[in-house]
mmCIF file of C-alpha atoms and ligand atoms in Angstrom:
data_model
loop_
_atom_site.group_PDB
_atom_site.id
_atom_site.type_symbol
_atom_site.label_atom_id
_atom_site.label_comp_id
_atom_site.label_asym_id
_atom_site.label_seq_id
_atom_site.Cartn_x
_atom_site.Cartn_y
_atom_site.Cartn_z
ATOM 1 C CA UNK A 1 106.843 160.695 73.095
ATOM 2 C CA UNK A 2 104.648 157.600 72.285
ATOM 3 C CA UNK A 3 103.067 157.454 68.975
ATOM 4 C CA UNK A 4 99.565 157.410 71.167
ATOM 5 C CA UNK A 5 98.010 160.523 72.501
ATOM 6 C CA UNK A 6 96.148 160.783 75.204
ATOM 7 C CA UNK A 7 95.285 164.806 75.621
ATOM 8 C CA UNK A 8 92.864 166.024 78.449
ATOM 9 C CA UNK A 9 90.566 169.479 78.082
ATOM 10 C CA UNK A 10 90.166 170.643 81.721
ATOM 11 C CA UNK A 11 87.943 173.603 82.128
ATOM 12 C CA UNK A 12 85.028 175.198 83.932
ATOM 13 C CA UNK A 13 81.361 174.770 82.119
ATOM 14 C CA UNK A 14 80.747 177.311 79.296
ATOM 15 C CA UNK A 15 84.837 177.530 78.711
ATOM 16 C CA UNK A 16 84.366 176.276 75.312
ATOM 17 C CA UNK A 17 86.380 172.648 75.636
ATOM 18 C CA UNK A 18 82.859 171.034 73.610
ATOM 19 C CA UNK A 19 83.308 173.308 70.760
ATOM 20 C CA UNK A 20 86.892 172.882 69.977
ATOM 21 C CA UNK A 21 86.622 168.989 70.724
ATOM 22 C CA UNK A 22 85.409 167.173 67.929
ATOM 23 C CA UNK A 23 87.684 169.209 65.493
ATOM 24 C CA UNK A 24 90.792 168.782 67.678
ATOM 25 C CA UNK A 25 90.098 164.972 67.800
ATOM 26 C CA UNK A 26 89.681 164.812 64.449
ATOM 27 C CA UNK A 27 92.835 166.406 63.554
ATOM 28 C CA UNK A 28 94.580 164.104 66.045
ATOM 29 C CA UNK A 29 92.900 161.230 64.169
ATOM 30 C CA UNK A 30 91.703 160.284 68.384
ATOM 31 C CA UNK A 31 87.762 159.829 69.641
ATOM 32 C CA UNK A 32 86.401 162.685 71.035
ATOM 33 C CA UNK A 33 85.098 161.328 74.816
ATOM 34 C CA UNK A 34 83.097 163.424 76.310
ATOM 35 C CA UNK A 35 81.520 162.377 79.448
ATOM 36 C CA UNK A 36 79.115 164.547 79.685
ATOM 37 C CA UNK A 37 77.673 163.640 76.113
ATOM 38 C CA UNK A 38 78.088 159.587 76.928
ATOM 39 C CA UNK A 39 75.949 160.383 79.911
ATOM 40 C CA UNK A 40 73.516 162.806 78.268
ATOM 41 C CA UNK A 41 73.285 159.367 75.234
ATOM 42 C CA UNK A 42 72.734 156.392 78.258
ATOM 43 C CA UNK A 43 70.169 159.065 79.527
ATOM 44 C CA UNK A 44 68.312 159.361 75.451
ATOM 45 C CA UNK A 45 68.569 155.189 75.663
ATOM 46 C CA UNK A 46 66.819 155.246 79.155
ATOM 47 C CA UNK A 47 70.117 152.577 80.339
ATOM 48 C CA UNK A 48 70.696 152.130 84.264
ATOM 49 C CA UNK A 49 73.774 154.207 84.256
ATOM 50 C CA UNK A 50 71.699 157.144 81.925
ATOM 51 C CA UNK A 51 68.669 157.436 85.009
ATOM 52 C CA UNK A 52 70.832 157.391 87.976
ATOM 53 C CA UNK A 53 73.004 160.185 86.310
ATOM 54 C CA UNK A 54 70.169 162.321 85.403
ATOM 55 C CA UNK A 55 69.455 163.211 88.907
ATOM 56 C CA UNK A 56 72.936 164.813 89.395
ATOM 57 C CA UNK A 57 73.410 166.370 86.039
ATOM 58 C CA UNK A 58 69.719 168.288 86.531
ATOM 59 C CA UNK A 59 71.083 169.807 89.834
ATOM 60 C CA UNK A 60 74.385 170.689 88.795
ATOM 61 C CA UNK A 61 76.435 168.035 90.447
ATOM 62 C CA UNK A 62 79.219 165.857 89.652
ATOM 63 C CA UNK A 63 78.034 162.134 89.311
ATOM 64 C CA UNK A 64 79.566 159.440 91.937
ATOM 65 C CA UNK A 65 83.174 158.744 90.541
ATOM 66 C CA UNK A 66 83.199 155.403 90.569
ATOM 67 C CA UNK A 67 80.269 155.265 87.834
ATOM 68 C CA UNK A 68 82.196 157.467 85.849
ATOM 69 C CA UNK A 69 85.445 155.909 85.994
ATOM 70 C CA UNK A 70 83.544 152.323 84.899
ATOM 71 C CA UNK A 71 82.218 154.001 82.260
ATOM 72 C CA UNK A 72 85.696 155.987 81.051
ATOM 73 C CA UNK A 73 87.622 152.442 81.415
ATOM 74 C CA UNK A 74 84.576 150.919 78.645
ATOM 75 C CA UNK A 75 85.256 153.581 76.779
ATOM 76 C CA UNK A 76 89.186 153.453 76.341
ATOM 77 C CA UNK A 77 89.492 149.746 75.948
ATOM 78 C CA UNK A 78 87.052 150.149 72.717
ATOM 79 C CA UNK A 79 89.247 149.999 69.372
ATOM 80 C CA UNK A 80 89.184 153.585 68.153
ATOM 81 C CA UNK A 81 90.639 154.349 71.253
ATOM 82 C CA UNK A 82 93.984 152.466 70.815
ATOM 83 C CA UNK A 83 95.548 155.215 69.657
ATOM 84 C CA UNK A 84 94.710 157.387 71.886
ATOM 85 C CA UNK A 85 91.711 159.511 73.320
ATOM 86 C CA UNK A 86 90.612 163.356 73.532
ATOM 87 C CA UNK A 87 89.075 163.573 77.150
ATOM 88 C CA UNK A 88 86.256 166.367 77.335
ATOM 89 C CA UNK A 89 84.925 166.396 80.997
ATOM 90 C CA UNK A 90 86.932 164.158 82.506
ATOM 91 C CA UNK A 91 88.621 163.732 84.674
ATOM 92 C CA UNK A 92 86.728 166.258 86.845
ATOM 93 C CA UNK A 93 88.156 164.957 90.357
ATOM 94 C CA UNK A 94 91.551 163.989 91.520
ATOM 95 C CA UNK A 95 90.093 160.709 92.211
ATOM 96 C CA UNK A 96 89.066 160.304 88.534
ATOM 97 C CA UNK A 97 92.733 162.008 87.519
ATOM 98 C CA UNK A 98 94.324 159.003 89.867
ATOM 99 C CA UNK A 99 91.953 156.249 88.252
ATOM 100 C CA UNK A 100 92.433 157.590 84.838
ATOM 101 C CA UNK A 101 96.259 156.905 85.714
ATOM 102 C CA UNK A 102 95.471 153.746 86.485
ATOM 103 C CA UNK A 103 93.646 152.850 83.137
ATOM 104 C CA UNK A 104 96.373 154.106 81.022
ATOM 105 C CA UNK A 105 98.948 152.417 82.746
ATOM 106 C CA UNK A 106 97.529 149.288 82.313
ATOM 107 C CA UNK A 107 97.438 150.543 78.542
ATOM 108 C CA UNK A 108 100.956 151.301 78.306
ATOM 109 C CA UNK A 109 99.973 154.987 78.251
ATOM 110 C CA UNK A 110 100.325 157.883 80.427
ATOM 111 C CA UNK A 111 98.322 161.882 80.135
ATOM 112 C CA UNK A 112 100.351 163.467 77.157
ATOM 113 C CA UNK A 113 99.227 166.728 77.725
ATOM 114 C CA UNK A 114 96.124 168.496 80.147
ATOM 115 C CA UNK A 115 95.239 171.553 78.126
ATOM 116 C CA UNK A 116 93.204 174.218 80.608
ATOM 117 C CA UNK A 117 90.824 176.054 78.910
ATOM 118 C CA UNK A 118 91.014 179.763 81.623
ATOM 119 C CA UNK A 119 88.080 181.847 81.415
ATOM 120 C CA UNK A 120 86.213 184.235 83.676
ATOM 121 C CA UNK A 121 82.815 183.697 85.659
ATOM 122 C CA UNK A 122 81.191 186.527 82.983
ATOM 123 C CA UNK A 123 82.086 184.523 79.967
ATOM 124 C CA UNK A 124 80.903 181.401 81.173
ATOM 125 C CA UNK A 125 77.807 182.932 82.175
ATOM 126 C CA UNK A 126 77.105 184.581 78.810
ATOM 127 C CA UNK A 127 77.927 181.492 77.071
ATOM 128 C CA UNK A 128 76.206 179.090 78.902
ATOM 129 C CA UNK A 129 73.066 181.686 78.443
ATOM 130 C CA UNK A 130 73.148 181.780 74.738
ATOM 131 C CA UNK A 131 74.043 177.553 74.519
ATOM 132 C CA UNK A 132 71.990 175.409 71.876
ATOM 133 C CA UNK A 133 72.531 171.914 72.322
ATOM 134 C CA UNK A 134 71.120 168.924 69.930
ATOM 135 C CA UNK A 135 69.149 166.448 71.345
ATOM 136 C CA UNK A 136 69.598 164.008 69.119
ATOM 137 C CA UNK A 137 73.515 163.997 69.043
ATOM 138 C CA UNK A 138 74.691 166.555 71.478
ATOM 139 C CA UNK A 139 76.532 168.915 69.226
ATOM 140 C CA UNK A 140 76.478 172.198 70.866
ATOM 141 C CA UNK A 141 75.416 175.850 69.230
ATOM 142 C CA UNK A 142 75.594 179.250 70.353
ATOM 143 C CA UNK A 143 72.903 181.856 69.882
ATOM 144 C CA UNK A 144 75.287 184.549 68.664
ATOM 145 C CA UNK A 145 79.089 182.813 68.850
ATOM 146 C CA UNK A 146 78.032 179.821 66.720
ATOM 147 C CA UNK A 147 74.984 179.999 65.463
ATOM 148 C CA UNK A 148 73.201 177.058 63.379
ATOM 149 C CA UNK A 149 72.958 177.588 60.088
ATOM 150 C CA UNK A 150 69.285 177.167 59.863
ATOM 151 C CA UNK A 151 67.463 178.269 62.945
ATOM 152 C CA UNK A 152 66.688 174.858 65.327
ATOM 153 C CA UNK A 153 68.574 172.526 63.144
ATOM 154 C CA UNK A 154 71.488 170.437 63.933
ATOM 155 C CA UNK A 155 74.069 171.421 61.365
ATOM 156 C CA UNK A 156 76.058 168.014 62.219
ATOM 157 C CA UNK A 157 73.119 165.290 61.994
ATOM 158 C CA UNK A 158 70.435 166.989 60.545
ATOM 159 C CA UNK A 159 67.632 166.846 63.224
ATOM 160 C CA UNK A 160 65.074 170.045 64.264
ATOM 161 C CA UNK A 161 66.206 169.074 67.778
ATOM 162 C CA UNK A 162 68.251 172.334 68.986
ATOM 163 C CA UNK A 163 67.064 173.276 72.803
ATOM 164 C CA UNK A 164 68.491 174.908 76.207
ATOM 165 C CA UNK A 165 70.116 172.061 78.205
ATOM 166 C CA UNK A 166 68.205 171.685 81.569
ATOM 167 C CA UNK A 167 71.069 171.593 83.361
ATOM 168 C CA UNK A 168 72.469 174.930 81.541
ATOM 169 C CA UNK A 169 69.283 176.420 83.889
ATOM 170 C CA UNK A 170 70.324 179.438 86.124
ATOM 171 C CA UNK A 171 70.214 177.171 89.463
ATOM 172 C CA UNK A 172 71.882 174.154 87.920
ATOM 173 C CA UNK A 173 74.873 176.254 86.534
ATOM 174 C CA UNK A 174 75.826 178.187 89.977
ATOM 175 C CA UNK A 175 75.846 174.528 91.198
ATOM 176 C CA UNK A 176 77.948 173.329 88.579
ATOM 177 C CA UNK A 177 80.542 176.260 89.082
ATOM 178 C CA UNK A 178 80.564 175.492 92.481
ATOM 179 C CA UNK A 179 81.087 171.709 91.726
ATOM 180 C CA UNK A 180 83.872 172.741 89.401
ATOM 181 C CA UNK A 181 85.570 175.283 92.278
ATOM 182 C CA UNK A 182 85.376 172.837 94.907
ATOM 183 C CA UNK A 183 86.484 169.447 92.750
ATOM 184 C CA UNK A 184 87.513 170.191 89.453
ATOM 185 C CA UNK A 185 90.240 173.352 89.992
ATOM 186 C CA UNK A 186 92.652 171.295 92.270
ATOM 187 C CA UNK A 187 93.496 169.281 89.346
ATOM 188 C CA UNK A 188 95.395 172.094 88.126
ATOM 189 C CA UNK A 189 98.219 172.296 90.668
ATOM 190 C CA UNK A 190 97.966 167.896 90.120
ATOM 191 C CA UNK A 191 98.608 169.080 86.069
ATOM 192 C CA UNK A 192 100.873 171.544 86.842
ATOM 193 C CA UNK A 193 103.006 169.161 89.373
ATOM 194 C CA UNK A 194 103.127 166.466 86.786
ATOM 195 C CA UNK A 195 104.220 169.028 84.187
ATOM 196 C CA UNK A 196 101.717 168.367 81.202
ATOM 197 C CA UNK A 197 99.261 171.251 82.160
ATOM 198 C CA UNK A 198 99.309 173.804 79.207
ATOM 199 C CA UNK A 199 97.347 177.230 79.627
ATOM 200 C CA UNK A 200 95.042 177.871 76.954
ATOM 201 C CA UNK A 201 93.177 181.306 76.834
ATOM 202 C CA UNK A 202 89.485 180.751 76.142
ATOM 203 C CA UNK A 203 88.307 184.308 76.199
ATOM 204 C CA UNK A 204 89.280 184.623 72.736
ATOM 205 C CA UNK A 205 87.139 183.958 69.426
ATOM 206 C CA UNK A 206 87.002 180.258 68.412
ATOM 207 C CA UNK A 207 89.526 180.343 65.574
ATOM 208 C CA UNK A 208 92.112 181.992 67.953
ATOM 209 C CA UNK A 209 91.420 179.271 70.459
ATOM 210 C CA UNK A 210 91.839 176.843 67.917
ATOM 211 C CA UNK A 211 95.815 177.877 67.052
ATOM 212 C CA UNK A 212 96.300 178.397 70.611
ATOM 213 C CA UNK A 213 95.244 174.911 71.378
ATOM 214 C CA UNK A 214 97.506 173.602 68.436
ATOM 215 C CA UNK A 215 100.506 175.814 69.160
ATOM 216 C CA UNK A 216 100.648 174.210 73.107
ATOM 217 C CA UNK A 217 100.556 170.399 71.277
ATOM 218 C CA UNK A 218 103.069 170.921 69.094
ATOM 219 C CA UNK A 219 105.194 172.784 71.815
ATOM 220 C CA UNK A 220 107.803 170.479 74.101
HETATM 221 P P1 AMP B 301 79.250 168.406 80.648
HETATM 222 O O1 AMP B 301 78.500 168.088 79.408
HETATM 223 O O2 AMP B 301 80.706 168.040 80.569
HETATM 224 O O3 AMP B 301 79.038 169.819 81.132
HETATM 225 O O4 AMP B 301 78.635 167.453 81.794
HETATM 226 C C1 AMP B 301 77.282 167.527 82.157
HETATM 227 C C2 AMP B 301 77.064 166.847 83.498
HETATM 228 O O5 AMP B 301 77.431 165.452 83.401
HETATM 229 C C3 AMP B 301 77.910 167.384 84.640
HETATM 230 O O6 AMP B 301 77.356 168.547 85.232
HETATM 231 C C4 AMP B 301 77.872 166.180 85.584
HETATM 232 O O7 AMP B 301 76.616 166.065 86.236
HETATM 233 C C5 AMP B 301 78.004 165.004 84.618
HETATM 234 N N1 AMP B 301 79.422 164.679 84.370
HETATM 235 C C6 AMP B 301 80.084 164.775 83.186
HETATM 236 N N2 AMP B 301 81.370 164.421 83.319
HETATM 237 C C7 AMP B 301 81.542 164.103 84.632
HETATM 238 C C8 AMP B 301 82.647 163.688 85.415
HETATM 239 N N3 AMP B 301 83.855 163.517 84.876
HETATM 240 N N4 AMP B 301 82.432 163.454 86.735
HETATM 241 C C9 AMP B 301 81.235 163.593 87.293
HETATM 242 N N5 AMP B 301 80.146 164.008 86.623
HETATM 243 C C10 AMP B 301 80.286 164.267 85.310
#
């Protein structure tokens, strides 16, 4: 195996992928890109890319590929990412998995490993339900499965900035399942054909998820 990693966390909304992210990158000493939180930080800076997204993320859908591909190919050819990258969100289409294909073979890299995060529609539901996320740098809470430890404040920057997502709303989230039936789920069989998809339950507590997800990196 090359000594870069490039790991994917494929999943429906609510599965959990954001709150085992930033640890797992950590530990893999890779950037955590998440494109949902590079969107949701063009969209805090007001940039181009940040207002045309915001229409699709309030309703639920899947922004155009090709602006998410532009901005995924920034985001790998930036230094930290030289040795690698955690992808949380993306890819999200099997256009995006073929263009993300693209990008690392330019790079000399290839997908290491997809890990699937499997979880059923009631546990995404009661997640996304109870879901705190900071407005100021997107780290995400949970009312009762992780929650802050002082009410409305960010335990990662510090801000009183906690809130309900607005695209976490009832309407927006059947829309974003949907988006994730219709676009997201054939990436499996893709994964599965290519051999690096791994099957990670995420209907356990965090801390079991947590081994699991180590336990299917370190495995062949
Ligand atoms: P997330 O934070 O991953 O749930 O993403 C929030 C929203 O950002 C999604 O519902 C989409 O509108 C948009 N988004 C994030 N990643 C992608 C992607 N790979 N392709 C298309 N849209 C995306």
């Amino acid at each position: 195996m090359s000594s870069t990693q490039d790991i994917i966390l494929l999943g429906p909304p609510g599965a959990g992928k954001g709150t085992q992210a930033s640890r797992l990158a950590s530990r893999l000493g890779v950037p955590h890109i998440s494109t949902g939180d590079l969107f949701r930080q063009n969209l805090r800076e007001q940039t181009p890319v940040g207002l045309m997204a915001k229409g699709f993320m309030d309703r639920g859908l899947l922004v155009p590929d090709e602006v998410v591909c532009d901005m995924v190919r920034d985001r790998l050819e930036l230094e930290d990412a030289s040795s690698g990258s955690l992808l949380d969100g993306f890819p999200r289409t099997i256009p995006q998995a073929q263009a993300l294909e693209g990008m690392l073979r330019r790079l000399g890299r290839r997908v290491d490993r997809v890990l699937f995060f499997d979880a059923q529609d009631a546990t995404l539901v009661e997640r996304i339900a109870g879901r705190l996320t900071c407005s100021a740098c997107s780290a995400a809470f949970h009312t009762t499965f992780a929650p802050p430890k002082v009410a409305g404040v960010c335990d990662k920057c510090g801000k009183a900035g906690l809130a309900v997502r607005s695209d976490d709303a009832e309407a927006a989230v059947r829309a974003r399942l949907a988006e994730y039936r219709s676009k997201t789920q054939p990436l499996l069989a893709h994964y599965t054909e290519a051999g690096c998809l791994r099957v990670i339950n995420a209907e356990q507590a965090i801390a079991t998820v947590e081994s699991a997800l180590a336990t299917a990196l370190a495995a062949n």
